[in-house]
mmCIF file of C-alpha atoms in Angstrom:
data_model
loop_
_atom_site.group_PDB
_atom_site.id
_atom_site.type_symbol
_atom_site.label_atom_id
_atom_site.label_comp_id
_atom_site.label_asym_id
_atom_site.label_seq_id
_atom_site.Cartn_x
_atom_site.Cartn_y
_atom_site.Cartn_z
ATOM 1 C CA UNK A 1 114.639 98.125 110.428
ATOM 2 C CA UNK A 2 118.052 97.879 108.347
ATOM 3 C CA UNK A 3 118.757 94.377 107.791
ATOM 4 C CA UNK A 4 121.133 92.748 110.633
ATOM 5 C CA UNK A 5 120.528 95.777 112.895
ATOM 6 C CA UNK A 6 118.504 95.281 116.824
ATOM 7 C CA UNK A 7 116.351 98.524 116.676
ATOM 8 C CA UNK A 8 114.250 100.881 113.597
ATOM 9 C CA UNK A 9 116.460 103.806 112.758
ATOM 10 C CA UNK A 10 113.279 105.907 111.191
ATOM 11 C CA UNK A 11 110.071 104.855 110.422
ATOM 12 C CA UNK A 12 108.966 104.518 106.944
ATOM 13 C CA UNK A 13 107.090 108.190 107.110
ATOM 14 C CA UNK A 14 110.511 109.548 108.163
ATOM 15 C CA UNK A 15 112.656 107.734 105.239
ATOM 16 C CA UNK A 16 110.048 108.266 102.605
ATOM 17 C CA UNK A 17 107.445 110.997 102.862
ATOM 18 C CA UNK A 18 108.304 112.994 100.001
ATOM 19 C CA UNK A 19 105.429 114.969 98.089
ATOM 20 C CA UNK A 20 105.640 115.290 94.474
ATOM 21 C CA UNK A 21 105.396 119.172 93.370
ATOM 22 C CA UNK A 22 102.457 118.590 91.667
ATOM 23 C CA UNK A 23 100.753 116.018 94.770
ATOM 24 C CA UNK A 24 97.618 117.850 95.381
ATOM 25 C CA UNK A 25 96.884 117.874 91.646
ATOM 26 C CA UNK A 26 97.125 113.833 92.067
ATOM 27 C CA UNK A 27 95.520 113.590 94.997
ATOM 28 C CA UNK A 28 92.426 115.388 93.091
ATOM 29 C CA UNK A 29 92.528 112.886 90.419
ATOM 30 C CA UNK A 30 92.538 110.396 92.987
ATOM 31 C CA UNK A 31 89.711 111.435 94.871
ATOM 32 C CA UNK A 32 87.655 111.617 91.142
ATOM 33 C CA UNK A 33 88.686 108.400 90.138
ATOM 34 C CA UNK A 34 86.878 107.041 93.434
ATOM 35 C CA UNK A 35 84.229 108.886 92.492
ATOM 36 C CA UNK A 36 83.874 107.551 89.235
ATOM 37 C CA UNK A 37 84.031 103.682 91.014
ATOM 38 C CA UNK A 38 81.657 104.349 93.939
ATOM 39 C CA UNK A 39 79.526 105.624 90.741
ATOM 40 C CA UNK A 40 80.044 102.405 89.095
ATOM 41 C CA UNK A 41 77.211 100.120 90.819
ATOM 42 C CA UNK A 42 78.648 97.160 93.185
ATOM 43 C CA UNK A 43 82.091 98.088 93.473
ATOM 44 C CA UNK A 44 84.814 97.184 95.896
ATOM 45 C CA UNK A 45 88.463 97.721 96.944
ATOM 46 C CA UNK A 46 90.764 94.909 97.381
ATOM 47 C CA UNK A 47 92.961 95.875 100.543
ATOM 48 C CA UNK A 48 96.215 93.754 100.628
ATOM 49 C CA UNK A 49 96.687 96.133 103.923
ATOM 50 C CA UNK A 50 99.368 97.664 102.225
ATOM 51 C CA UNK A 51 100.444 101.496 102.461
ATOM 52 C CA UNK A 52 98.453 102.285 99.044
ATOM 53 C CA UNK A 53 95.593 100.104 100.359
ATOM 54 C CA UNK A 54 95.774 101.924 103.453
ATOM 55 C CA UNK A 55 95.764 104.921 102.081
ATOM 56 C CA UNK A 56 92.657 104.131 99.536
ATOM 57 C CA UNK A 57 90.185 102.920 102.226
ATOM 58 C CA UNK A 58 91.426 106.229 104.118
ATOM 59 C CA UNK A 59 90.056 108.153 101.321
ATOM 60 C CA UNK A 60 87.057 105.947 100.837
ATOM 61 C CA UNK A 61 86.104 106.930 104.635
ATOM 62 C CA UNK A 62 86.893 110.634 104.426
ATOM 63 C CA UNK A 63 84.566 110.798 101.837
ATOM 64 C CA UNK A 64 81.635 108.897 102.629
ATOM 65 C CA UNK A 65 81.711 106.634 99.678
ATOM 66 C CA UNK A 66 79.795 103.278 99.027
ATOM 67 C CA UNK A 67 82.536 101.112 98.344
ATOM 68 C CA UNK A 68 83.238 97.961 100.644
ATOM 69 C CA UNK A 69 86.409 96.291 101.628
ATOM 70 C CA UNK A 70 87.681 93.065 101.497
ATOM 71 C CA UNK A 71 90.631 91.426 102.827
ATOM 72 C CA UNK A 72 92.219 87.978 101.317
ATOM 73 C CA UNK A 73 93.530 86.174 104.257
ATOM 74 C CA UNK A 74 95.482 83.590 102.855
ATOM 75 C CA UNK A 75 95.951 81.764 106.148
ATOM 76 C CA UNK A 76 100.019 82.165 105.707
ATOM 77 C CA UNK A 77 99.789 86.021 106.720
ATOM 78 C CA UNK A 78 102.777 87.971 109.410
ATOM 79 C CA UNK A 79 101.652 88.345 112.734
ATOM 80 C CA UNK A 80 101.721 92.149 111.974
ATOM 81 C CA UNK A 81 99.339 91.626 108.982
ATOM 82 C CA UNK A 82 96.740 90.520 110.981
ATOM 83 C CA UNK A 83 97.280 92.668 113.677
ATOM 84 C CA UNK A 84 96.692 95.543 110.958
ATOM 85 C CA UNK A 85 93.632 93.603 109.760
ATOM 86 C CA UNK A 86 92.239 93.545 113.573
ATOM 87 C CA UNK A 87 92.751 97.428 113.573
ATOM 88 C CA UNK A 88 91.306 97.865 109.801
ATOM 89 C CA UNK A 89 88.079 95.780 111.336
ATOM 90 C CA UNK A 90 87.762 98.118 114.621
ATOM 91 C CA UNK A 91 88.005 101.399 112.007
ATOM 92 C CA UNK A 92 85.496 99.814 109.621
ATOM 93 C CA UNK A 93 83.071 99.229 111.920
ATOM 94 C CA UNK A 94 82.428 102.943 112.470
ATOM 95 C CA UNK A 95 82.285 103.739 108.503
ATOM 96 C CA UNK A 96 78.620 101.543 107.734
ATOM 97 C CA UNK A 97 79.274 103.199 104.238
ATOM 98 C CA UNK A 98 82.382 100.404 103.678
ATOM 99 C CA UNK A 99 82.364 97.698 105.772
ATOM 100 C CA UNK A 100 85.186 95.160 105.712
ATOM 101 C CA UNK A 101 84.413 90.967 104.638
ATOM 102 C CA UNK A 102 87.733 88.751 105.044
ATOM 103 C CA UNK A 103 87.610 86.331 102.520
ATOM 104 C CA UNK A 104 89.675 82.774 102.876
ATOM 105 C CA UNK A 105 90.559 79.736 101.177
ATOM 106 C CA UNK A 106 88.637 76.389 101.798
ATOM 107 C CA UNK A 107 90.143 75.158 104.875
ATOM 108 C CA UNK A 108 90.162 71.555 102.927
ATOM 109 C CA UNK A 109 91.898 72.999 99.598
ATOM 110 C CA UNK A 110 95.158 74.330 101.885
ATOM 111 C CA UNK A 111 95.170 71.087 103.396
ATOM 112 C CA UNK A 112 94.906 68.797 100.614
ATOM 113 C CA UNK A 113 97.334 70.823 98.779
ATOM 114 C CA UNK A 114 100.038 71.131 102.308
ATOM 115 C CA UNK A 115 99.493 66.980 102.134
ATOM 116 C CA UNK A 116 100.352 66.894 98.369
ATOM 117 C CA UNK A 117 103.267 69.389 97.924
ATOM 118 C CA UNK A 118 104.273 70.027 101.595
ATOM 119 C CA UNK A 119 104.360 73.535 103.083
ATOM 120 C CA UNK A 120 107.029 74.855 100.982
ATOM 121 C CA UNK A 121 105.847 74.082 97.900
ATOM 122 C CA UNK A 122 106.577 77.763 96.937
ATOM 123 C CA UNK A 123 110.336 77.097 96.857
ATOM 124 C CA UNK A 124 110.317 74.370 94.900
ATOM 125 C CA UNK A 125 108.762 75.794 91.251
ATOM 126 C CA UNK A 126 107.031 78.517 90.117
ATOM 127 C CA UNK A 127 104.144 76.333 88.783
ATOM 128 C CA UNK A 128 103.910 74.728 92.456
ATOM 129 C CA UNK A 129 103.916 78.212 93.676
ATOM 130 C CA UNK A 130 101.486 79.656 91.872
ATOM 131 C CA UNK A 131 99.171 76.970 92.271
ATOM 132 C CA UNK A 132 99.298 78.106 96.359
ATOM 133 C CA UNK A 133 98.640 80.971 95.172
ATOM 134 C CA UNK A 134 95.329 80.277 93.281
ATOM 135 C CA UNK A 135 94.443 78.286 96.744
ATOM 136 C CA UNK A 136 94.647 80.767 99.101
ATOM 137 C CA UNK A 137 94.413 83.884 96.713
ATOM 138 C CA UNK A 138 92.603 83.157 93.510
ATOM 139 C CA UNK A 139 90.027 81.387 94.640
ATOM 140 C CA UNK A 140 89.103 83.810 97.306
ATOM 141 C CA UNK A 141 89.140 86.787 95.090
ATOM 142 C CA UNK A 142 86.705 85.087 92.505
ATOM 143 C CA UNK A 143 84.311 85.002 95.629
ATOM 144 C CA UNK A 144 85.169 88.499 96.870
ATOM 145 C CA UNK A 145 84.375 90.017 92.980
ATOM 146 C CA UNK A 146 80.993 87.833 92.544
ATOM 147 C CA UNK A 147 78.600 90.293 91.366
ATOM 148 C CA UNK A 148 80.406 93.272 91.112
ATOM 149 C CA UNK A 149 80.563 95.875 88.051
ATOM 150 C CA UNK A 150 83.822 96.915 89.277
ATOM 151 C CA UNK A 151 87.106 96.290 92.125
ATOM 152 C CA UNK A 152 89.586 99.071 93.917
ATOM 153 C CA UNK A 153 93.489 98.319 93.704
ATOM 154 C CA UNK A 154 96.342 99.936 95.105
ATOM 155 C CA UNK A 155 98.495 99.713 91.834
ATOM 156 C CA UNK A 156 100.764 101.843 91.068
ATOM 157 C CA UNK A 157 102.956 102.499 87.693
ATOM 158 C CA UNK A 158 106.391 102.457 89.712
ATOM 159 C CA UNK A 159 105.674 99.497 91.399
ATOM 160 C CA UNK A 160 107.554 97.381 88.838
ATOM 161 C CA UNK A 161 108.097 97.480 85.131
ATOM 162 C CA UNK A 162 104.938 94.981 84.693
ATOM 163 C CA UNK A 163 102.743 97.705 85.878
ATOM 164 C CA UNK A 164 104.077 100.466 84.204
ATOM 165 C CA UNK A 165 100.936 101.290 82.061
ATOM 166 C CA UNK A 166 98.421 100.762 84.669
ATOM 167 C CA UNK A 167 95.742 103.247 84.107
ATOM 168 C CA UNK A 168 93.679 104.808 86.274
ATOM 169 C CA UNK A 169 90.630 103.302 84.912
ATOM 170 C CA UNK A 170 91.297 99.536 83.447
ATOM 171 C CA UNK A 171 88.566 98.259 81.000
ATOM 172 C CA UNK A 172 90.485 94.999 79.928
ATOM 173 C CA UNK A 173 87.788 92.721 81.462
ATOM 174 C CA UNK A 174 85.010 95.252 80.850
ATOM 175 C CA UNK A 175 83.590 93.022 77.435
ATOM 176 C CA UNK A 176 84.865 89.300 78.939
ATOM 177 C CA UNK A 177 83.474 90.012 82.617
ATOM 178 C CA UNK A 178 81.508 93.350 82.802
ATOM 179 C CA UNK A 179 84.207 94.151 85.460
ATOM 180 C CA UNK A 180 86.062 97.242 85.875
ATOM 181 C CA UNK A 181 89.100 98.170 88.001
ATOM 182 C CA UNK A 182 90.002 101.368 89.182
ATOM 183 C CA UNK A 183 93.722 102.151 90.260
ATOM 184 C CA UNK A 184 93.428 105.756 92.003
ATOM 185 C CA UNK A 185 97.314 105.737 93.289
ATOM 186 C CA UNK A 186 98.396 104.447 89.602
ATOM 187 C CA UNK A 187 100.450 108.124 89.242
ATOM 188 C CA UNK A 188 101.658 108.204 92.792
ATOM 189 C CA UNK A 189 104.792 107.943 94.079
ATOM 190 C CA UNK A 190 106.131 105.843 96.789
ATOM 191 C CA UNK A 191 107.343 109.695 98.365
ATOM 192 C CA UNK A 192 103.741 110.689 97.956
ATOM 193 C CA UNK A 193 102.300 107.285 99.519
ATOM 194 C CA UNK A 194 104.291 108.252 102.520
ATOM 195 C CA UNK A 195 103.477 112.265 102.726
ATOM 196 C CA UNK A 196 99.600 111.375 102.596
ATOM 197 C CA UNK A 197 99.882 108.771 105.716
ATOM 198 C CA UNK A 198 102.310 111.256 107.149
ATOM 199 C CA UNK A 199 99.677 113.741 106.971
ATOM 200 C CA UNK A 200 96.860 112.182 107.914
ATOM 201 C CA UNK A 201 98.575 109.416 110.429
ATOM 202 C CA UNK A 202 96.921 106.599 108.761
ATOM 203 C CA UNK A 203 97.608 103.324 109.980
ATOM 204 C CA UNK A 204 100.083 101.098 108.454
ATOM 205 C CA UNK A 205 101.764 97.747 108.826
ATOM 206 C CA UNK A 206 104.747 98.090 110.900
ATOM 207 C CA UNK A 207 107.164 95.770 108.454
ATOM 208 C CA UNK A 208 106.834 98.903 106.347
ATOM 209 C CA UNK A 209 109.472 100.561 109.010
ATOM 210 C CA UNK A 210 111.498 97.157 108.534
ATOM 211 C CA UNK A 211 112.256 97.365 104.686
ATOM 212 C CA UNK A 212 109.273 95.374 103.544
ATOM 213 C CA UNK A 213 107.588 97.874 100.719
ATOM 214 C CA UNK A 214 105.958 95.104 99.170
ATOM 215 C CA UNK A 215 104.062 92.882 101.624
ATOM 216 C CA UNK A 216 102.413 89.569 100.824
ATOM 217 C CA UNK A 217 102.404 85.851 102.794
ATOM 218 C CA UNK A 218 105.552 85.555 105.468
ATOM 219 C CA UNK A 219 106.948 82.511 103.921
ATOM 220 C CA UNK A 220 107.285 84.869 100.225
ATOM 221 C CA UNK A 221 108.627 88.123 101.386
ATOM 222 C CA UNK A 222 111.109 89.176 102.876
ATOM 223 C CA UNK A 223 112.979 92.933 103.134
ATOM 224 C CA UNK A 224 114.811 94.408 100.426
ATOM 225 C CA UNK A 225 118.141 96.389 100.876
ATOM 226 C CA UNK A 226 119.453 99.569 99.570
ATOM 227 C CA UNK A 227 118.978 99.951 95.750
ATOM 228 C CA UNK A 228 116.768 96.898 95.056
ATOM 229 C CA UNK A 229 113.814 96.904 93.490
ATOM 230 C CA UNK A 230 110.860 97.919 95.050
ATOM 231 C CA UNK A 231 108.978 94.310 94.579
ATOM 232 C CA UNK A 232 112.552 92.482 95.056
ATOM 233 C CA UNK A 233 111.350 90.912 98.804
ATOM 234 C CA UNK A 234 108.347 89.087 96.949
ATOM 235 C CA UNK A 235 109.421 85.858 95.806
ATOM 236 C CA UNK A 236 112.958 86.723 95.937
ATOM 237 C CA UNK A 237 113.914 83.109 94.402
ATOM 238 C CA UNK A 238 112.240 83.251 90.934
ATOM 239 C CA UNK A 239 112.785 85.111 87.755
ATOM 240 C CA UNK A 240 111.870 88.902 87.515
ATOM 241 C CA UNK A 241 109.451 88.451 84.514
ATOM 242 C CA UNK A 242 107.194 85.871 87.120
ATOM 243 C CA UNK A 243 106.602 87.868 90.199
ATOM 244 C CA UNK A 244 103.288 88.385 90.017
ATOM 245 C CA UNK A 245 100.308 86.025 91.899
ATOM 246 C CA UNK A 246 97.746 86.151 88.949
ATOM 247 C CA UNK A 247 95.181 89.007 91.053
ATOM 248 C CA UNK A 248 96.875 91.534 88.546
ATOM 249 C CA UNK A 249 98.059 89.525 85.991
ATOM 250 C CA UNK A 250 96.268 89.257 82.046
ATOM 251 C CA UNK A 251 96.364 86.538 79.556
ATOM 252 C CA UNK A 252 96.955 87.849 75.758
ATOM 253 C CA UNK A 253 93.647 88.374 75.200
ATOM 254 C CA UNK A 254 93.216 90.711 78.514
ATOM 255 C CA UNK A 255 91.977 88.124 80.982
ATOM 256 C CA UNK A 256 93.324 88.456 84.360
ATOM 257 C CA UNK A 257 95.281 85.276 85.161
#
């Protein structure tokens, strides 16, 4: 939905579903790169229930692969979010082969942190902010990638100019944690994103049609207008170089933050 108007003009399929000329050449290094995790040992893909996410556990079922879900609800999630998450549930339960776990933060963290730095903390510094995030995000994760030799993202090198060297295969934490993470969309385009859901009418979160490319918790995104970019709606309020949450985010030495 354009910004200030009553009804969608196009859905996001219509606006952006453009293939790149050389898609189904991607699309078969995708598919190998999955391979390559589900080959791993314990792996898993994190699903923010994004389009790319969407599009990865997609795959993951077409193909019969071992690789569970998991979902980081953060408790501070849009109403369409976890109606998507509902739907993801009801799909995953007919795929045994990747079943779906919903990780969330300890109930008495949020609230001792909501009592301490009131609910919009977020707003109020980025150091505040991120510590909400390593509440309801961090934390979580840590439990969802116990005991696994490797993790699933939907990151992808246009996303922003902090991942614009994300490989397909990311062995930064292979020596510190024995953990690898795969990034099968990193060459996609947004255009292509779109074309494969077109295609295949996977199931996406509706805010997509609404200008919100980039979907996290309500209170930090919001939709972006014409010729901003494409992570612009997630905490709007800060500094470019900050916007990330610390799930993708490495320390000099290659840690992820």
């Amino acid at each position: 939905m354009l910004p200030g108007a009553d009804v969608p003009t196009a859905s996001a399929v219509d606006l952006h579903a453009r293939a790149s000329a050389n898609f189904e050449a991607k699309l078969h290094e995708t598919v190998v790169t999955l391979l390559k995790a589900a080959a791993t040992g314990p792996v898993t893909q994190a699903s923010s229930l994004g389009a790319e996410d969407m599009v990865i556990t997609h795959l993951i079922n077409q193909h019969a692969l071992p690789v569970p879900v998991f979902v980081l609800d953060t408790g501070a999630l849009h109403a369409e979010t976890l109606a998507l998450l509902d739907q993801l549930a009801a799909q995953q339960a007919r795929h045994p082969h990747a079943p779906l776990t919903v990780y969330r933060p300890v109930r008495e963290s949020v609230v001792q942190f909501v009592a301490r730095e009131g609910r919009d903390a977020m707003y109020k510094s980025i150091d505040l902010r991120k510590a909400c995030c390593g509440v309801r995000k961090m934390e979580p994760l840590a439990r969802a990638l116990h005991g696994q030799a490797g993790w699933v993202t939907g990151l992808r090198r246009e996303q922003s100019g902090a991942r614009a060297e994300v490989p397909l295969i990311d062995r930064a934490e292979e020596e510190s944690k024995r953990l690898l993470k795969y990034n099968p969309l990193a060459d996609w385009t947004w255009g292509d994103v779109w074309h494969y859901i077109g295609r295949h009418k996977v199931p996406y979160n509706p805010l997509h049609d609404q200008f919100y490319p980039s979907i996290g918790c309500a209170p930090c995104t919001r939709a972006i207008t014409l010729g901003e970019d494409f992570r612009a709606g997630r905490w709007w309020w800060e500094d470019e170089q900050a916007k990330e949450c610390g799930l993708h985010v490495k320390t000099p030495e290659g840690i992820a933050a």
